[in-house]
Coordinates of C-alpha atoms in Angstrom, one line a residue:
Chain A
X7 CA 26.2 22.0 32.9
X8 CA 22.5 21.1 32.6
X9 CA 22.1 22.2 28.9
X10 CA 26.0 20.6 28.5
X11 CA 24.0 17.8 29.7
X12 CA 20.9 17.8 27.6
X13 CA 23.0 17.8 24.3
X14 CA 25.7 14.9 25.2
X15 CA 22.3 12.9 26.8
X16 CA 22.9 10.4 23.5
X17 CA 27.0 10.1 24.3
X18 CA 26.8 10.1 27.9
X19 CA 24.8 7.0 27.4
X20 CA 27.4 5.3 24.9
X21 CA 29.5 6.8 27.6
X22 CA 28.0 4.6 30.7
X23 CA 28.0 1.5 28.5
X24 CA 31.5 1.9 27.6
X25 CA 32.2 2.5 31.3
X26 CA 30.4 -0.3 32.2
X27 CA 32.6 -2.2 30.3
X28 CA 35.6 -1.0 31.4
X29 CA 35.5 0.3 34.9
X30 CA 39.2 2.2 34.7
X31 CA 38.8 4.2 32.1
X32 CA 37.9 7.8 30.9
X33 CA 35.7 9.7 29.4
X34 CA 35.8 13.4 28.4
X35 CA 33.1 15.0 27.1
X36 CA 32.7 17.2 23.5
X37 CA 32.8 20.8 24.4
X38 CA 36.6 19.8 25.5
X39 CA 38.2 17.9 22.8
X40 CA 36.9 18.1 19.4
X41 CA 39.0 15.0 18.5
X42 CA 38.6 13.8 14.9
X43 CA 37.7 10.2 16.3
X44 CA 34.7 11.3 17.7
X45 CA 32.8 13.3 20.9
X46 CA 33.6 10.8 23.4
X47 CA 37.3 9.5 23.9
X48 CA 37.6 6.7 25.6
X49 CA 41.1 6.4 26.9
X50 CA 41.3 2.2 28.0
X51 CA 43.9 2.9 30.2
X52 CA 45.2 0.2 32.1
X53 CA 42.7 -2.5 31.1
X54 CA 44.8 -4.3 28.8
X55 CA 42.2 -6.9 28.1
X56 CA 41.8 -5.9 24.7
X57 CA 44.2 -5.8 21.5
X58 CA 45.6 -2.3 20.5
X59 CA 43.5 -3.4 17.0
X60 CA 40.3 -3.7 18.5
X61 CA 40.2 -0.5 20.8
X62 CA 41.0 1.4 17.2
X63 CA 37.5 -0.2 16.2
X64 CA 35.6 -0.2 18.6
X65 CA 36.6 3.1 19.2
X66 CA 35.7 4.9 15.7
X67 CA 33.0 2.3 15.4
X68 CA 32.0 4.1 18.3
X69 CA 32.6 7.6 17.3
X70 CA 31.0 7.1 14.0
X71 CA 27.4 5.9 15.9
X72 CA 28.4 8.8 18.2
X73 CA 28.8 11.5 15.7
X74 CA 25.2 10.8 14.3
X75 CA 26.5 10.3 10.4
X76 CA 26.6 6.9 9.7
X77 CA 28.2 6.5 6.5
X78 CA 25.0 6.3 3.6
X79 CA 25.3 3.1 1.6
X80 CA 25.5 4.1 -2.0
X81 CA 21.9 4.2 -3.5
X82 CA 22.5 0.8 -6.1
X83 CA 22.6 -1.2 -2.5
X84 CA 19.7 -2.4 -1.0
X85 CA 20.8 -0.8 1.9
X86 CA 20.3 2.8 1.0
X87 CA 16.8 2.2 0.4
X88 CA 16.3 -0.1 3.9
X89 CA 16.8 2.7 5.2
X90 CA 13.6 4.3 4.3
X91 CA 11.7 1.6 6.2
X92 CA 13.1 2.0 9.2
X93 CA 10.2 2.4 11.1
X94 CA 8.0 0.4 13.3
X95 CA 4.1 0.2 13.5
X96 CA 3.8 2.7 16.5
X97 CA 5.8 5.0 14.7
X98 CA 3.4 4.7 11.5
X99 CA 0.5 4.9 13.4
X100 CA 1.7 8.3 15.4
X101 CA 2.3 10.1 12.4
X102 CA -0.9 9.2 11.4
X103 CA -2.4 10.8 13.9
X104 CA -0.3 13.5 14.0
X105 CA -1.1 14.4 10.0
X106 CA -5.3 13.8 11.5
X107 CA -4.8 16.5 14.0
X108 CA -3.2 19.4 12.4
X109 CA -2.5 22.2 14.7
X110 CA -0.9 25.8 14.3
X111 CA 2.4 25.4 15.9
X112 CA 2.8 21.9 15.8
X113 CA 5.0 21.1 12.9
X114 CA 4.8 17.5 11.5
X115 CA 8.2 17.3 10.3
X116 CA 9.9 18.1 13.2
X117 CA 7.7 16.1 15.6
X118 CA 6.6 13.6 13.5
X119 CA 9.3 12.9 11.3
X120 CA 12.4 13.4 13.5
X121 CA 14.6 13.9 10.2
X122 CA 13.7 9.7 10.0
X123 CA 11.3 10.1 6.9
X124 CA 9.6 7.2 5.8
X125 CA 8.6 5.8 2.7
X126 CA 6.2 3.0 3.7
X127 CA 3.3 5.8 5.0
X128 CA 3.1 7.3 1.8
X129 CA 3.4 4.4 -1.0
X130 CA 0.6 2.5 1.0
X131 CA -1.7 5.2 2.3
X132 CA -1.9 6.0 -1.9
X133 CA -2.6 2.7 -2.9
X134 CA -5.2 2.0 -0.2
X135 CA -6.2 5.3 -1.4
X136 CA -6.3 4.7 -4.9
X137 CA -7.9 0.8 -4.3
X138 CA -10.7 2.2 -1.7
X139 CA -11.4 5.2 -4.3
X140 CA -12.0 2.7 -7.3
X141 CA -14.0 0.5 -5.2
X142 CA -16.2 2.6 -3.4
X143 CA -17.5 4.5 -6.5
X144 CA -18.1 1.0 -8.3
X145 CA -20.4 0.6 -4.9
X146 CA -22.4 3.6 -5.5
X147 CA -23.3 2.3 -9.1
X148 CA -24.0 -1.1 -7.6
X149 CA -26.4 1.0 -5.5
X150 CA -27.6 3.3 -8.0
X151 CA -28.4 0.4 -10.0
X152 CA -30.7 -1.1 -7.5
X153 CA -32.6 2.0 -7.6
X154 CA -32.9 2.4 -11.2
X155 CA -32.8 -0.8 -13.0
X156 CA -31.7 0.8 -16.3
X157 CA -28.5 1.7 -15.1
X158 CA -26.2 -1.2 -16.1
X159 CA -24.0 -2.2 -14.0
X160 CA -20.5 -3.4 -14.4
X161 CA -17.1 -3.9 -13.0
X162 CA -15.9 -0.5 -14.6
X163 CA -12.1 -2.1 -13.9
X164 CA -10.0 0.6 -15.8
X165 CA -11.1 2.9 -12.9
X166 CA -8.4 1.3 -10.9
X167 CA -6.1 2.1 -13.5
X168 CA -6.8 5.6 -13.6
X169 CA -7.4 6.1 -9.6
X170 CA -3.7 4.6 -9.3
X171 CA -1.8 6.8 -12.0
X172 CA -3.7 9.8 -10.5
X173 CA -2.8 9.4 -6.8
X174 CA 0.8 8.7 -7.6
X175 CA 1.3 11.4 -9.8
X176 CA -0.1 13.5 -7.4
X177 CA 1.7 12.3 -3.9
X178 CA 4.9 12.4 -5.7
X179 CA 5.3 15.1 -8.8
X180 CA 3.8 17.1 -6.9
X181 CA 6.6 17.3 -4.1
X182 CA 8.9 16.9 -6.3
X183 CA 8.0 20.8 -7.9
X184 CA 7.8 21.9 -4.5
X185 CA 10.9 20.9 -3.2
X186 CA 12.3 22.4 -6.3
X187 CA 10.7 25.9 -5.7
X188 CA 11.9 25.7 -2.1
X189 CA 15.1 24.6 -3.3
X190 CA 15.6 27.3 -6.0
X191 CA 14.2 29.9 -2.9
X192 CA 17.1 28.3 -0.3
X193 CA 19.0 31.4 -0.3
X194 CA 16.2 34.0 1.1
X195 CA 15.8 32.1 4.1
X196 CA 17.8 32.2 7.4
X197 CA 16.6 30.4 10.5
X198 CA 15.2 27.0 8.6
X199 CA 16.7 25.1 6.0
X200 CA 14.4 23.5 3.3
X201 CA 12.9 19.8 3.4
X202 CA 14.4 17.3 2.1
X203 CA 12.5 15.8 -0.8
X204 CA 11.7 13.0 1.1
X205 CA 10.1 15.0 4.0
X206 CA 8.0 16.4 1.4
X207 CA 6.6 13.3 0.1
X208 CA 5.8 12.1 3.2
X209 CA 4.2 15.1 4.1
X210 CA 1.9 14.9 1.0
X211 CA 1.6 11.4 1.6
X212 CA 0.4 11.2 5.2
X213 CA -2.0 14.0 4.2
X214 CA -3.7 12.4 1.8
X215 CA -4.8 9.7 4.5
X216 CA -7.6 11.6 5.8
X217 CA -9.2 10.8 2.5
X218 CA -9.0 7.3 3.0
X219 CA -12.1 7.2 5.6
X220 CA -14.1 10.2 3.8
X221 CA -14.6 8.2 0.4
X222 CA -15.4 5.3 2.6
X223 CA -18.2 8.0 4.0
X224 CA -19.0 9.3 0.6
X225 CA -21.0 6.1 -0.3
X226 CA -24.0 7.4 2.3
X227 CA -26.2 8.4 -0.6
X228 CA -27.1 12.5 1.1
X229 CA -25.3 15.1 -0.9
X230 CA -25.1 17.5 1.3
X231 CA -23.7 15.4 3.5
X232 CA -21.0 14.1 1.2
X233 CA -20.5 17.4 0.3
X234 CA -20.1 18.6 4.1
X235 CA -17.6 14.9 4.6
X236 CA -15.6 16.2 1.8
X237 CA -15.2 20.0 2.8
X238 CA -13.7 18.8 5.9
X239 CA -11.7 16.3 5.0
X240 CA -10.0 18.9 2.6
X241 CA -10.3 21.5 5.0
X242 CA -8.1 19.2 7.7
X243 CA -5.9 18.2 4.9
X244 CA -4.9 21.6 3.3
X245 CA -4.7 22.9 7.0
X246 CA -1.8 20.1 7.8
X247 CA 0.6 21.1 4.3
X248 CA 0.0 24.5 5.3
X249 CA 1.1 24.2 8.8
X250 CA 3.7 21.8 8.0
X251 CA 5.3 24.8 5.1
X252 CA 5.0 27.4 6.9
X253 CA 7.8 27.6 8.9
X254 CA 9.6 27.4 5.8
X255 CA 7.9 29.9 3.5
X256 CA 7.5 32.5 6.4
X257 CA 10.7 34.3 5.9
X258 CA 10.0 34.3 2.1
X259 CA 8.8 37.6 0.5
X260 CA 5.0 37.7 1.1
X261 CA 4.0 37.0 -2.5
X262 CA 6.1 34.0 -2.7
X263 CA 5.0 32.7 0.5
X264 CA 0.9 33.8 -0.6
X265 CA 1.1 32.3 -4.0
X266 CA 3.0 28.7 -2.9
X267 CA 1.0 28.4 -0.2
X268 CA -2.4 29.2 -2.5
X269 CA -1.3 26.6 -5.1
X270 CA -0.8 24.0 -2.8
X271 CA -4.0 24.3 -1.3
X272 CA -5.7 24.8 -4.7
X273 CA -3.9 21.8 -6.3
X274 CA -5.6 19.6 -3.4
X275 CA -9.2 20.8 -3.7
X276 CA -8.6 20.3 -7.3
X277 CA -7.6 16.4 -6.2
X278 CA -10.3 16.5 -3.9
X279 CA -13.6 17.6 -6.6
X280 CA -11.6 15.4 -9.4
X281 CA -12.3 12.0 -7.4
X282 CA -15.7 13.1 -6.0
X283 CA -16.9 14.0 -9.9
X284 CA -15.1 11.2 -11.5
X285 CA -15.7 8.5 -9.7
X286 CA -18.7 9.0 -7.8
X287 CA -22.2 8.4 -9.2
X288 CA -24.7 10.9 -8.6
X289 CA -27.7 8.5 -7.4
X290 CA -30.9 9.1 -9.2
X291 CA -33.7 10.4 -7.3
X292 CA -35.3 8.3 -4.9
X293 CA -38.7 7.5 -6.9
X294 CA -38.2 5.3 -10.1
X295 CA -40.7 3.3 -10.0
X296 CA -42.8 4.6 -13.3
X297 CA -45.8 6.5 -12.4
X298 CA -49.1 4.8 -13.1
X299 CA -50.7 6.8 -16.4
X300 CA -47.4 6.1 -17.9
X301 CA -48.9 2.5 -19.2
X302 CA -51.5 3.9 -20.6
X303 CA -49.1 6.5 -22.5
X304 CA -46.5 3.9 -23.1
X305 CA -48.7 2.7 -26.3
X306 CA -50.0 6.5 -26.9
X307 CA -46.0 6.9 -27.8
X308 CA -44.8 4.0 -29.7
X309 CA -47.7 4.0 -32.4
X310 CA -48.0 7.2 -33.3
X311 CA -51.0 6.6 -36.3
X312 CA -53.3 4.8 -33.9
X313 CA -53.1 8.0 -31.6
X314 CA -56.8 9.5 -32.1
X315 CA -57.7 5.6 -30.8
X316 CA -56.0 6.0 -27.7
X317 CA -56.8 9.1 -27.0
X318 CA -60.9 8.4 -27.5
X319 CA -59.9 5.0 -25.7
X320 CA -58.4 6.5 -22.5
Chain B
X9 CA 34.4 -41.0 -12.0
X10 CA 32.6 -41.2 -15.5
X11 CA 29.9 -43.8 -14.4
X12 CA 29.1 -41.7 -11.8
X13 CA 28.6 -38.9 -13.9
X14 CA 26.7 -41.4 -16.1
X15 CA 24.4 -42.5 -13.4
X16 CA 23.5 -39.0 -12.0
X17 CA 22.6 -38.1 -15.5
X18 CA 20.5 -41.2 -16.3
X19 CA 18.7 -40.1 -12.7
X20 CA 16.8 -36.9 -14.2
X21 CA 17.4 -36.5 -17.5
X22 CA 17.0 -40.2 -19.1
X23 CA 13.7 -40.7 -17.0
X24 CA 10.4 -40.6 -18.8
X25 CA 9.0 -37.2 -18.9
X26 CA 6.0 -38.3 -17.3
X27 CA 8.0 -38.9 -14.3
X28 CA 9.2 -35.3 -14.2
X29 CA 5.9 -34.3 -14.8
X30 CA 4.2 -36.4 -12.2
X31 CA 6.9 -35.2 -9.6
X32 CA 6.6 -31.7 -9.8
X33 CA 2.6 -32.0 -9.9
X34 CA 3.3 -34.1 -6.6
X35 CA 5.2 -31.1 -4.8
X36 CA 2.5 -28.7 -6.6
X37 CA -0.1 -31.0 -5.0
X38 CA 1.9 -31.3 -1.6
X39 CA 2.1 -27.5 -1.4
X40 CA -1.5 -27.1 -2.0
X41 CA -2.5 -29.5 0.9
X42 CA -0.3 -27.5 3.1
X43 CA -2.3 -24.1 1.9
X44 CA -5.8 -25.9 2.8
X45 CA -4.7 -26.9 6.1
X46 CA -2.3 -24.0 7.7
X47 CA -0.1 -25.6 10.2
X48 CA 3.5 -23.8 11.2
X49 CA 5.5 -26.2 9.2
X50 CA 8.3 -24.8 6.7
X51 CA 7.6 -27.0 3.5
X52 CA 6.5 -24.3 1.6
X53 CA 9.7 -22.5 2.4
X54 CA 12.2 -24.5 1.9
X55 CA 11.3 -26.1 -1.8
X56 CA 9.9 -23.4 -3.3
X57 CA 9.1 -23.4 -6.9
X58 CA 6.5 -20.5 -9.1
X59 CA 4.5 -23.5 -10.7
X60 CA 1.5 -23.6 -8.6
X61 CA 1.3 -19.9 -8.5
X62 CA 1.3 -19.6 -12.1
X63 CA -0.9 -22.5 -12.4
X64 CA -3.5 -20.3 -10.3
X65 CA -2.8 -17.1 -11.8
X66 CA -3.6 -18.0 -15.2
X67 CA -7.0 -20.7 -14.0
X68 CA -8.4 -17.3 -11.8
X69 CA -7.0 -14.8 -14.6
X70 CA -9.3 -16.9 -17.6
X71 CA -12.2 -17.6 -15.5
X72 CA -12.4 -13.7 -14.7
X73 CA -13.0 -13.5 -18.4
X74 CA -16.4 -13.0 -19.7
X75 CA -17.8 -14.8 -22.9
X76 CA -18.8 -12.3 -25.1
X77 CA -16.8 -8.7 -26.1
X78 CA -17.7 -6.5 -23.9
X79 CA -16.9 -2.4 -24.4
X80 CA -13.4 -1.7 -23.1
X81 CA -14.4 1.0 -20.7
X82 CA -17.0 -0.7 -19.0
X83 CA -16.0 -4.2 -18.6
X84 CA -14.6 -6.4 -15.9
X85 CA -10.8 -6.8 -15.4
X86 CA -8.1 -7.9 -18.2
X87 CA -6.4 -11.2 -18.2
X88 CA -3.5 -9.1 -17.9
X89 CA -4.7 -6.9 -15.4
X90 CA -5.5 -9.4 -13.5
X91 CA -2.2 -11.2 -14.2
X92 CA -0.4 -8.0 -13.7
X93 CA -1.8 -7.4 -10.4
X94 CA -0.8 -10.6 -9.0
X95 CA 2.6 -10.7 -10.2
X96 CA 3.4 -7.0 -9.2
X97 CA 1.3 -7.2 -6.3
X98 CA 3.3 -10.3 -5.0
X99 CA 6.5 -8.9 -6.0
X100 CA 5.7 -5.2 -4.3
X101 CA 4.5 -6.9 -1.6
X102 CA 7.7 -9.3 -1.3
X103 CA 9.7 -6.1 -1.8
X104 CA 8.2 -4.1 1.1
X105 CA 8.7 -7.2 3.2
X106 CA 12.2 -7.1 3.0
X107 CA 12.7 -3.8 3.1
X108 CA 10.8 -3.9 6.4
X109 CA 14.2 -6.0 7.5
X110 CA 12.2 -9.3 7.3
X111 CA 14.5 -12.5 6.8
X112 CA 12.6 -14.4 3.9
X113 CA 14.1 -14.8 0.2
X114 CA 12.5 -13.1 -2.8
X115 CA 11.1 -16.0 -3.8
X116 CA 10.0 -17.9 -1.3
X117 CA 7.9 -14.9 -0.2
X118 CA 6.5 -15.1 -3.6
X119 CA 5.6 -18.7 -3.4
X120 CA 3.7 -18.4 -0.6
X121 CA 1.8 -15.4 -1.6
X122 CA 0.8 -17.3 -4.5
X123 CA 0.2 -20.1 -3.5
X124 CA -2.3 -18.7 -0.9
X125 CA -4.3 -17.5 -3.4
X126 CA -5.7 -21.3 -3.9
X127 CA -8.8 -20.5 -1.6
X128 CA -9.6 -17.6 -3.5
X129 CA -9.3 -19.4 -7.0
X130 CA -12.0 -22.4 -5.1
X131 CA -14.0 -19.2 -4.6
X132 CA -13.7 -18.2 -7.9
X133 CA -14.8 -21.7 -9.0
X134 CA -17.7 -22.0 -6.6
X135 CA -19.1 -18.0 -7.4
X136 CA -19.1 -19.1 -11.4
X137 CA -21.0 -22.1 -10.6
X138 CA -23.6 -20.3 -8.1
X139 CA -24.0 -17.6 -11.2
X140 CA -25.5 -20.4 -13.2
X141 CA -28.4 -20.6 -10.6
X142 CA -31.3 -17.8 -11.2
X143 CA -30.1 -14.4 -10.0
X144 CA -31.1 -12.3 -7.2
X145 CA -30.1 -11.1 -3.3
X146 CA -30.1 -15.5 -2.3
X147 CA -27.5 -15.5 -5.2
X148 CA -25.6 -12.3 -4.0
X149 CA -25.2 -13.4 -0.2
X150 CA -24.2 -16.8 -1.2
X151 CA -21.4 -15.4 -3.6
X152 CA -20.5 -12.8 -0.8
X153 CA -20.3 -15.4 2.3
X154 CA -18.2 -17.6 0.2
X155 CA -16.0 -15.2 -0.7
X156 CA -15.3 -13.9 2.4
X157 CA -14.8 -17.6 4.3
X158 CA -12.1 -18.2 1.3
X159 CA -10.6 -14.5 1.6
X160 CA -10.1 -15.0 5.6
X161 CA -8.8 -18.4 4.9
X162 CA -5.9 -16.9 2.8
X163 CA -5.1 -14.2 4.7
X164 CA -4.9 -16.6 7.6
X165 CA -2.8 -19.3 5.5
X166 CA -0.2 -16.8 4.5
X167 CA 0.5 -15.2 7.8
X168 CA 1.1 -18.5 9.1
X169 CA 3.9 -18.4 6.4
X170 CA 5.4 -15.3 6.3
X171 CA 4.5 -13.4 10.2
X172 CA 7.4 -15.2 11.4
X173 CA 9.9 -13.5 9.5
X174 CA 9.2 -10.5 10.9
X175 CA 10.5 -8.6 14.2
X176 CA 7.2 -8.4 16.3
X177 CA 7.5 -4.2 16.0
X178 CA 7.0 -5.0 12.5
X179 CA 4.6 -7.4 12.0
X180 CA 1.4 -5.3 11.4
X181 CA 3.3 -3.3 8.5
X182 CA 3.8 -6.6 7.0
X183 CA 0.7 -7.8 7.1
X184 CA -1.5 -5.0 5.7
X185 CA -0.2 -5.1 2.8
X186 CA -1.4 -8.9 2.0
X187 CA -4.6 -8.1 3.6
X188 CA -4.7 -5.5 1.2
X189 CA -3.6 -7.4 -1.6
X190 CA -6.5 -10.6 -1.4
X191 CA -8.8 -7.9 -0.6
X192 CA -8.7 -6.6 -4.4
X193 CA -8.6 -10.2 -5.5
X194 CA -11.4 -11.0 -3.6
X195 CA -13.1 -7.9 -4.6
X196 CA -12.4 -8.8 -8.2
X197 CA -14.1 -12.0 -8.0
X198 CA -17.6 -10.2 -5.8
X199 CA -17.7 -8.4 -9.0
X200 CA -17.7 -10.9 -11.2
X201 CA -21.1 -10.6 -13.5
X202 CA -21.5 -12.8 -16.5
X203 CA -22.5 -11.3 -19.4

């Protein structure tokens, strides 16, 4: 009865509310009547405070909520696509930390996302991305201009332009081919269905927020310690998609599993060194000030027939 | 019936069209008071209208222009970047808020989204006339401090709008997306270097 319990724990609280409501009536539960209305009949019995045509809908209103498959507006209403904001700031924020925090058995669709994908995480995590990206390395030229006046410095706008079309491609064609391979693989597996391409995305999408705070980081003008920023922010990254796909690729043959799970984590470095190379100024050394026998050269150089003058001059 | 027609016609169409002019310049103006000094009042809401918006977008889109031709890779933004981010900013923006379940029209969101922009466009204004002073770090913290007073300022005049249409679960997911939104409008103007 406890685990009869645990499963009905949604119905048998639609199940109190209705009783609430109507003290005299009753309610059997879903293992003994599976009743086309829905799991929980409630049979208003003597009440007669309502009309035979409202007990019909309340009651497959009812059953409908009940049964867990609300009827999916067709995807031309607005509706269809409210759907994929149905979240609140808690929930945005958790699943934030839960793509942070990767760990072995802790899968971030199933505790995470609760089949409730979202699409707000990933269309704004990738535009802050591809905003902070196109920023930050305009910063490090404003800074590598300060040490080296001959840099000139400007606004570089079409970087924004670029760092967009790149991060969207990625977050979403990406997971688009991979719910396509796992799709096309659907049959070899038994225990776990495939993601839906929307818990794919978001899985891509959440991942990528780790970034977000590591470019910030990348403007601190030590290599190695941009390097060392960016090898664990990829590191924590690649570790999340993998975690997250494995329980789907693990009953795969080995080589299919090996190879997706290879190209997933190579397409991401890939993402990773792209942004650090392209828009990230390598800052010239730390000395530019010219040294002092360069004055004295500077004339030696630019007039070449007066040379044996300088030379006897200096 | 027919001189009542007649008389409703004379009302808008036969008047001068300075009057319609001046009218619309005086709700432009109206809204723009209301920007400057955020107070919870629902003016902007209920007459909405895209004037002032594109009257700001087009003044802050031409005075992010630099004089001479500059090399396409290397130079500040576009007029139509710039106009494109506004518009398809305020309209993503708009878009997400609804989506979020929030109860505000497609275009009144839009009006006030643009129309907050007016402290940035003063900052705009004020940066191009500090550039004409000699250059240097003075120069760069002035530019900076300005643009940050007028960036809080519009973040702080459009929430005043638009939190309230929000259910309180919601409200931060509204509202990064504006911050996010005068934040590259603000960075846009920082960068502003004249040629």
């Amino acid at each position: 009865m406890a685990a009869a319990d645990e499963l009905t724990f949604h119905e048998f609280q639609e199940a109190t509310d209705l009783l609430a409501e109507t003290p005299d009536a009753v309610t059997t539960s879903k293992n003994d009547q599976p009743t086309p209305q829905g799991h929980v009949a409630v049979a208003m019995g003597l009440g007669g405070s309502y009309g035979a045509e409202e007990e019909v809908e309340e009651e497959s209103d009812k059953a409908a909520l009940l049964q867990g498959e609300k009827q999916q507006p067709g995807f031309w209403t607005f509706g269809y696509y409210q759907s994929f904001f149905d979240v609140d700031t808690s929930q945005v924020l958790d699943r934030i930390k839960g793509s942070l925090l990767p760990w072995p058995g802790h899968n971030f669709v199933r505790h995470h996302l609760r089949s409730r994908p979202d699409l707000y995480g990933p269309f704004w995590i990738c535009a802050t991305l591809a905003f902070v990206l196109a920023i930050t390395g305009n910063l490090t030229l404003l800074l590598a201009q300060r040490r080296d006046p001959s840099i000139h410095y400007s606004p570089q706008f079409h970087k924004v332009t670029v760092a967009g079309i790149t991060i969207y491609c990625y977050a979403w064609l990406v997971p688009l081919a991979l719910w396509g391979f796992l799709q096309w693989r659907k049959g070899v597996r038994e225990r776990m269905g495939p993601y839906t391409f929307l818990e794919t995305v978001c899985i891509y999408g959440y991942s990528l927020f780790i970034f977000i705070p590591t470019v910030v980081l990348w403007l601190i003008p030590v290599p190695w310690l941009q390097w060392l920023f960016g090898v664990l922010a990829l590191a924590l990254s690649a570790a999340g998609l993998v975690f997250a796909l494995w329980p789907v690729v693990r009953e795969d043959s080995r080589l299919a599993a090996a190879a997706l799970l290879s190209t997933v984590v190579l397409l991401h470095t890939l993402l990773a060194l792209g942004c650090k190379l392209y828009f990230f100024q390598p800052l010239p050394p730390e000395h530019m000030a010219p040294p002092p026998q360069a004055t004295s050269l500077h004339p030696h150089t630019l007039l070449p027939p007066t040379l044996p003058r300088s030379i006897t001059a200096s | 019936m027919r001189s009542h027609i007649q008389e409703f016609d004379s009302s808008t169409l036969n008047e001068s069209v300075q009057n319609t002019i001046m009218r619309d310049l005086k709700a432009v103006g109206k809204k723009f008071m209301h920007v400057l000094y955020p107070r919870k009042s629902n003016t902007l809401l209920r007459d909405w209208d895209l004037w002032g918006p594109l009257i700001l977008c087009v003044t802050l889109a031409l005075m992010l222009q630099r004089g001479s031709a500059d090399s396409e890779k290397d130079g500040g933004p576009q007029f139509a970047e710039v106009f494109v981010i506004v518009w398809f900013g305020a309209v993503t923006i708009t878009l997400n808020t609804k989506l979020l379940g929030g109860n505000i029209s497609f275009f009144q969101s839009l009006c006030v989204l643009g129309y907050c922009i007016l402290p940035l466009t003063v900052a705009m204004l004020i940066c191009r006339l500090v550039l004409l002073a000699k250059p240097g770090p003075v120069n760069f913290v002035v530019r900076f401090f300005v643009v940050i007073v007028m960036f809080a300022w519009s973040i702080v005049a459009s929430t005043a709008f638009l939190a309230d249409s929000q259910p309180p679960n919601r409200k931060a997911l509204a509202v990064y997306p504006v911050f996010l939104f005068y934040f590259v409008i603000s960075w846009m103007i920082l960068t502003f270097t004249p040629q």
